[in-house]
Amino acid sequence: MARPRRRRTGGLPALAGVALATALTGCAGEASLLDPAGPAARRVSGLWWVMFWISMVVFVVVLGFLVVTLARSRARSETVDRRPVKWGEPFIVAAGVIIPAVVLIGLFLLSLRDTSELSGPSADEGTPVTVEVVAKDWWWEVTYPESGAVTANEIHIPAGEPVRVRLLSTDVIHSFWVPRLQVKKDNLTDRVNELWLEADEPGRYRGQCAEFCGLQHANMLFYVIAEPRSRFDQWLEDQAEPAVATESAGRDVFLSSACSGCHTVRGTSADAQVGPDLTHLASRSTIAAGILANDRANLALFVTDPQGVKPGAIMPPTELTGEELTALLDYLESLD
Ligand code: CUA
């Protein structure tokens, strides 16, 4: 009788390949947890690697036993030996209970230590800079309470110093995450959460909302910009100033159109709190919560068709003549 042919499928290897590719691409790029740039993220990535290698060892050992067992059972399939194995029971106890317990308890203690280390800077560093980050559908309001500076979607910090970040939300739960610097933490509506940000070196670190919060969740980005202390101080001083008070046609358009109904420009009569504070808009590198470069073409696009850029955002399209739009763009670009 002909033996049924063994089915050959690439199912498992293909699945493993897809999983590996997904894992690798998911970890790569601008915001990788495995490319830490500060003490907190370094701790997280260290713990990740410890867990990874322990899992690899366990995986290889278990796979080894499986292969040996399969090979043996194939070799002896004709004569099944049903006598109990002498060392079977102690082996089950050791490999099934004692070793897993030791590994899991060890990892648990390691996680506890790292979690408590992550809750604050170890040394007393004097009075740290405090930043308040309020998450809103779907952008981040960034306030420096000591100086009164307000900006959006861009958090400047002095490099090499721990900065206290106070997290809040005005609508739903969001989550503040800068993978290269810190673990994620939720922005809640009814209580303030705190975390510490510290970057070793000056640089630009991408952050992302990490809690599903609605239609534009994936487009709720921000950037942390770490600078040498002197540059940071200058930036903060500039951001705390009101806007230049020069009269212009563009300023008139801004103040008489829908813009002033939602945005603040300090130093003018526009003081609404619905959308981002635009006092120093031109100094930011992006608009629309990190998804567009801050240039004239993108500003024009976002002013005239915000729903095309971010469907569901609160901002309505602004109806302007060509001349008004040109004047408004001139004004927005002057807000540095
Ligand atoms: Cu905000 Cu997701």
GROMACS .gro file of C-alpha atoms in nm, residues 51-304:
model
  254
   51MET     CA    1   1.494   3.923   2.903
   52PHE     CA    2   1.572   3.859   2.537
   53TRP     CA    3   1.883   3.650   2.606
   54ILE     CA    4   1.723   3.453   2.888
   55SER     CA    5   1.427   3.377   2.660
   56MET     CA    6   1.666   3.274   2.384
   57VAL     CA    7   1.848   3.030   2.615
   58VAL     CA    8   1.517   2.880   2.737
   59PHE     CA    9   1.392   2.856   2.379
   60VAL     CA   10   1.706   2.681   2.254
   61VAL     CA   11   1.713   2.435   2.549
   62VAL     CA   12   1.344   2.344   2.510
   63LEU     CA   13   1.386   2.309   2.134
   64GLY     CA   14   1.690   2.086   2.194
   65PHE     CA   15   1.490   1.853   2.419
   66LEU     CA   16   1.212   1.843   2.164
   67VAL     CA   17   1.446   1.751   1.879
   68VAL     CA   18   1.618   1.479   2.087
   69THR     CA   19   1.282   1.335   2.193
   70LEU     CA   20   1.150   1.330   1.837
   71ALA     CA   21   1.467   1.168   1.704
   72ARG     CA   22   1.459   0.900   1.974
   73SER     CA   23   1.091   0.821   1.937
   74ARG     CA   24   1.138   0.785   1.561
   75ALA     CA   25   1.431   0.552   1.607
   76ARG     CA   26   1.237   0.333   1.850
   77SER     CA   27   0.887   0.364   1.705
   78GLU     CA   28   0.866  -0.011   1.652
   79THR     CA   29   0.955  -0.116   2.006
   80VAL     CA   30   0.789   0.112   2.257
   81ASP     CA   31   0.958   0.092   2.596
   82ARG     CA   32   0.693   0.156   2.860
   83ARG     CA   33   0.913   0.124   3.167
   84PRO     CA   34   0.924   0.445   3.375
   85VAL     CA   35   1.243   0.644   3.338
   86LYS     CA   36   1.444   0.650   3.658
   87TRP     CA   37   1.527   1.021   3.669
   88GLY     CA   38   1.197   1.131   3.510
   89GLU     CA   39   1.029   1.276   3.816
   90PRO     CA   40   1.322   1.481   3.956
   91PHE     CA   41   1.382   1.614   3.605
   92ILE     CA   42   1.021   1.732   3.573
   93VAL     CA   43   1.041   1.902   3.913
   94ALA     CA   44   1.372   2.073   3.834
   95ALA     CA   45   1.304   2.177   3.475
   96GLY     CA   46   0.932   2.240   3.515
   97VAL     CA   47   0.916   2.410   3.855
   98ILE     CA   48   1.247   2.507   4.014
   99ILE     CA   49   1.433   2.654   3.714
  100PRO     CA   50   1.131   2.852   3.579
  101ALA     CA   51   1.062   2.982   3.933
  102VAL     CA   52   1.423   3.098   3.975
  103VAL     CA   53   1.425   3.264   3.631
  104LEU     CA   54   1.088   3.436   3.677
  105ILE     CA   55   1.157   3.555   4.032
  106GLY     CA   56   1.499   3.686   3.920
  107LEU     CA   57   1.343   3.879   3.632
  108PHE     CA   58   1.069   4.012   3.859
  109LEU     CA   59   1.327   4.148   4.107
  110LEU     CA   60   1.529   4.300   3.824
  111SER     CA   61   1.213   4.470   3.687
  112LEU     CA   62   1.126   4.601   4.035
  113ARG     CA   63   1.472   4.753   4.072
  114ASP     CA   64   1.454   4.920   3.730
  115THR     CA   65   1.099   5.045   3.786
  116SER     CA   66   1.201   5.221   4.106
  117GLU     CA   67   1.512   5.363   3.934
  118LEU     CA   68   1.289   5.501   3.658
  119SER     CA   69   1.066   5.690   3.897
  120GLY     CA   70   1.314   5.974   3.948
  121PRO     CA   71   1.671   6.095   3.911
  122SER     CA   72   1.908   5.935   4.163
  123ALA     CA   73   2.108   6.245   4.260
  124ASP     CA   74   1.976   6.575   4.390
  125GLU     CA   75   2.030   6.801   4.089
  126GLY     CA   76   1.906   7.130   4.232
  127THR     CA   77   1.588   7.287   4.098
  128PRO     CA   78   1.502   7.103   3.778
  129VAL     CA   79   1.322   7.254   3.480
  130THR     CA   80   0.951   7.171   3.493
  131VAL     CA   81   0.744   7.124   3.178
  132GLU     CA   82   0.369   7.077   3.174
  133VAL     CA   83   0.240   6.872   2.883
  134VAL     CA   84  -0.135   6.873   2.826
  135ALA     CA   85  -0.258   6.625   2.566
  136LYS     CA   86  -0.557   6.725   2.355
  137ASP     CA   87  -0.731   6.569   2.056
  138TRP     CA   88  -0.479   6.549   1.874
  139TRP     CA   89  -0.184   6.760   1.977
  140TRP     CA   90   0.031   6.850   2.277
  141GLU     CA   91   0.029   7.182   2.462
  142VAL     CA   92   0.366   7.246   2.624
  143THR     CA   93   0.397   7.501   2.907
  144TYR     CA   94   0.696   7.609   3.114
  145PRO     CA   95   0.522   7.736   3.430
  146GLU     CA   96   0.826   7.920   3.574
  147SER     CA   97   0.870   8.140   3.268
  148GLY     CA   98   0.519   8.145   3.121
  149ALA     CA   99   0.641   8.015   2.784
  150VAL     CA  100   0.380   7.816   2.590
  151THR     CA  101   0.439   7.615   2.277
  152ALA     CA  102   0.303   7.303   2.108
  153ASN     CA  103   0.427   6.964   1.994
  154GLU     CA  104   0.788   7.058   2.066
  155ILE     CA  105   0.954   7.020   2.405
  156HIS     CA  106   1.292   7.183   2.451
  157ILE     CA  107   1.509   7.056   2.736
  158PRO     CA  108   1.866   7.119   2.847
  159ALA     CA  109   2.084   6.819   2.752
  160GLY     CA  110   2.237   6.617   3.034
  161GLU     CA  111   1.987   6.735   3.298
  162PRO     CA  112   1.678   6.560   3.432
  163VAL     CA  113   1.363   6.756   3.349
  164ARG     CA  114   1.038   6.709   3.539
  165VAL     CA  115   0.740   6.655   3.308
  166ARG     CA  116   0.386   6.691   3.441
  167LEU     CA  117   0.130   6.512   3.225
  168LEU     CA  118  -0.239   6.594   3.190
  169SER     CA  119  -0.520   6.562   2.936
  170THR     CA  120  -0.827   6.774   2.868
  171ASP     CA  121  -1.039   6.514   2.687
  172VAL     CA  122  -0.956   6.142   2.669
  173ILE     CA  123  -0.661   5.932   2.788
  174HIS     CA  124  -0.346   5.985   2.585
  175SER     CA  125  -0.001   5.847   2.653
  176PHE     CA  126   0.329   6.033   2.638
  177TRP     CA  127   0.613   5.830   2.492
  178VAL     CA  128   0.963   5.921   2.377
  179PRO     CA  129   1.110   5.574   2.319
  180ARG     CA  130   1.474   5.685   2.305
  181LEU     CA  131   1.445   5.870   2.638
  182GLN     CA  132   1.181   5.723   2.870
  183VAL     CA  133   0.902   5.472   2.927
  184LYS     CA  134   0.552   5.576   2.832
  185LYS     CA  135   0.313   5.732   3.080
  186ASP     CA  136  -0.054   5.821   3.046
  187ASN     CA  137  -0.198   6.172   3.024
  188LEU     CA  138  -0.515   6.156   3.235
  189THR     CA  139  -0.793   6.409   3.283
  190ASP     CA  140  -0.835   6.372   3.659
  191ARG     CA  141  -0.482   6.349   3.792
  192VAL     CA  142  -0.132   6.465   3.714
  193ASN     CA  143   0.124   6.199   3.622
  194GLU     CA  144   0.491   6.281   3.642
  195LEU     CA  145   0.795   6.150   3.465
  196TRP     CA  146   1.156   6.251   3.415
  197LEU     CA  147   1.314   6.319   3.080
  198GLU     CA  148   1.688   6.329   3.033
  199ALA     CA  149   1.891   6.318   2.713
  200ASP     CA  150   2.265   6.252   2.726
  201GLU     CA  151   2.343   6.461   2.419
  202PRO     CA  152   2.184   6.749   2.231
  203GLY     CA  153   1.953   6.609   1.964
  204ARG     CA  154   1.599   6.572   1.836
  205TYR     CA  155   1.399   6.281   1.975
  206ARG     CA  156   1.065   6.174   1.836
  207GLY     CA  157   0.769   6.121   2.066
  208GLN     CA  158   0.432   5.967   1.995
  209CYS     CA  159   0.095   5.926   2.162
  210ALA     CA  160   0.088   5.563   2.275
  211GLU     CA  161  -0.275   5.522   2.380
  212PHE     CA  162  -0.546   5.495   2.116
  213CYS     CA  163  -0.734   5.825   2.143
  214GLY     CA  164  -0.936   5.855   1.825
  215LEU     CA  165  -0.911   5.922   1.455
  216GLN     CA  166  -0.577   6.105   1.456
  217HIS     CA  167  -0.405   5.899   1.726
  218ALA     CA  168  -0.131   5.786   1.486
  219ASN     CA  169  -0.068   6.147   1.383
  220MET     CA  170  -0.026   6.276   1.738
  221LEU     CA  171   0.350   6.323   1.731
  222PHE     CA  172   0.587   6.557   1.907
  223TYR     CA  173   0.959   6.620   1.929
  224VAL     CA  174   1.187   6.657   2.228
  225ILE     CA  175   1.475   6.888   2.142
  226ALA     CA  176   1.771   6.867   2.379
  227GLU     CA  177   2.011   7.159   2.362
  228PRO     CA  178   2.318   7.282   2.549
  229ARG     CA  179   2.204   7.470   2.862
  230SER     CA  180   2.288   7.820   2.730
  231ARG     CA  181   2.092   7.765   2.409
  232PHE     CA  182   1.800   7.625   2.603
  233ASP     CA  183   1.797   7.929   2.835
  234GLN     CA  184   1.795   8.161   2.533
  235TRP     CA  185   1.514   7.962   2.369
  236LEU     CA  186   1.305   7.972   2.686
  237GLU     CA  187   1.356   8.347   2.723
  238ASP     CA  188   1.250   8.404   2.361
  239GLN     CA  189   0.942   8.181   2.395
  240ALA     CA  190   0.827   8.367   2.707
  241GLU     CA  191   0.824   8.700   2.516
  242PRO     CA  192   0.505   8.819   2.346
  243ALA     CA  193   0.491   8.834   1.966
  244VAL     CA  194   0.638   9.128   1.777
  245ALA     CA  195   0.378   9.401   1.788
  246THR     CA  196   0.415   9.537   1.433
  247GLU     CA  197   0.088   9.617   1.257
  248SER     CA  198   0.039   9.435   0.929
  249ALA     CA  199  -0.229   9.331   0.683
  250GLY     CA  200  -0.167   8.968   0.783
  251ARG     CA  201  -0.216   9.046   1.149
  252ASP     CA  202  -0.549   9.209   1.063
  253VAL     CA  203  -0.654   8.899   0.870
  254PHE     CA  204  -0.555   8.680   1.165
  255LEU     CA  205  -0.745   8.889   1.418
  256SER     CA  206  -1.058   8.931   1.206
  257SER     CA  207  -1.087   8.572   1.076
  258ALA     CA  208  -1.170   8.244   1.248
  259CYS     CA  209  -0.801   8.204   1.350
  260SER     CA  210  -0.833   8.430   1.653
  261GLY     CA  211  -1.140   8.239   1.770
  262CYS     CA  212  -0.924   7.937   1.856
  263HIS     CA  213  -0.560   8.046   1.887
  264THR     CA  214  -0.358   8.270   2.113
  265VAL     CA  215  -0.090   8.508   1.993
  266ARG     CA  216   0.044   8.672   2.308
  267GLY     CA  217   0.071   9.048   2.269
  268THR     CA  218  -0.244   9.069   2.053
  269SER     CA  219  -0.615   9.045   2.132
  270ALA     CA  220  -0.617   8.678   2.025
  271ASP     CA  221  -0.625   8.477   2.346
  272ALA     CA  222  -0.842   8.172   2.275
  273GLN     CA  223  -0.729   7.836   2.412
  274VAL     CA  224  -0.888   7.587   2.172
  275GLY     CA  225  -0.590   7.533   1.942
  276PRO     CA  226  -0.214   7.568   1.991
  277ASP     CA  227  -0.056   7.896   2.107
  278LEU     CA  228   0.091   8.050   1.791
  279THR     CA  229   0.297   8.328   1.951
  280HIS     CA  230   0.625   8.177   1.823
  281LEU     CA  231   0.488   7.944   1.556
  282ALA     CA  232   0.767   8.019   1.309
  283SER     CA  233   1.030   7.894   1.554
  284ARG     CA  234   0.886   7.540   1.546
  285SER     CA  235   1.012   7.279   1.304
  286THR     CA  236   0.676   7.112   1.239
  287ILE     CA  237   0.304   7.190   1.233
  288ALA     CA  238  -0.011   6.976   1.271
  289ALA     CA  239   0.136   6.781   1.568
  290GLY     CA  240   0.459   6.680   1.405
  291ILE     CA  241   0.328   6.550   1.075
  292LEU     CA  242   0.414   6.842   0.842
  293ALA     CA  243   0.736   7.042   0.809
  294ASN     CA  244   0.675   7.402   0.908
  295ASP     CA  245   0.708   7.573   0.569
  296ARG     CA  246   0.494   7.815   0.370
  297ALA     CA  247   0.335   7.553   0.145
  298ASN     CA  248   0.232   7.333   0.438
  299LEU     CA  249   0.102   7.632   0.635
  300ALA     CA  250  -0.115   7.728   0.337
  301LEU     CA  251  -0.236   7.370   0.306
  302PHE     CA  252  -0.322   7.338   0.674
  303VAL     CA  253  -0.498   7.678   0.696
  304THR     CA  254  -0.715   7.613   0.391
   0.00000   0.00000   0.00000
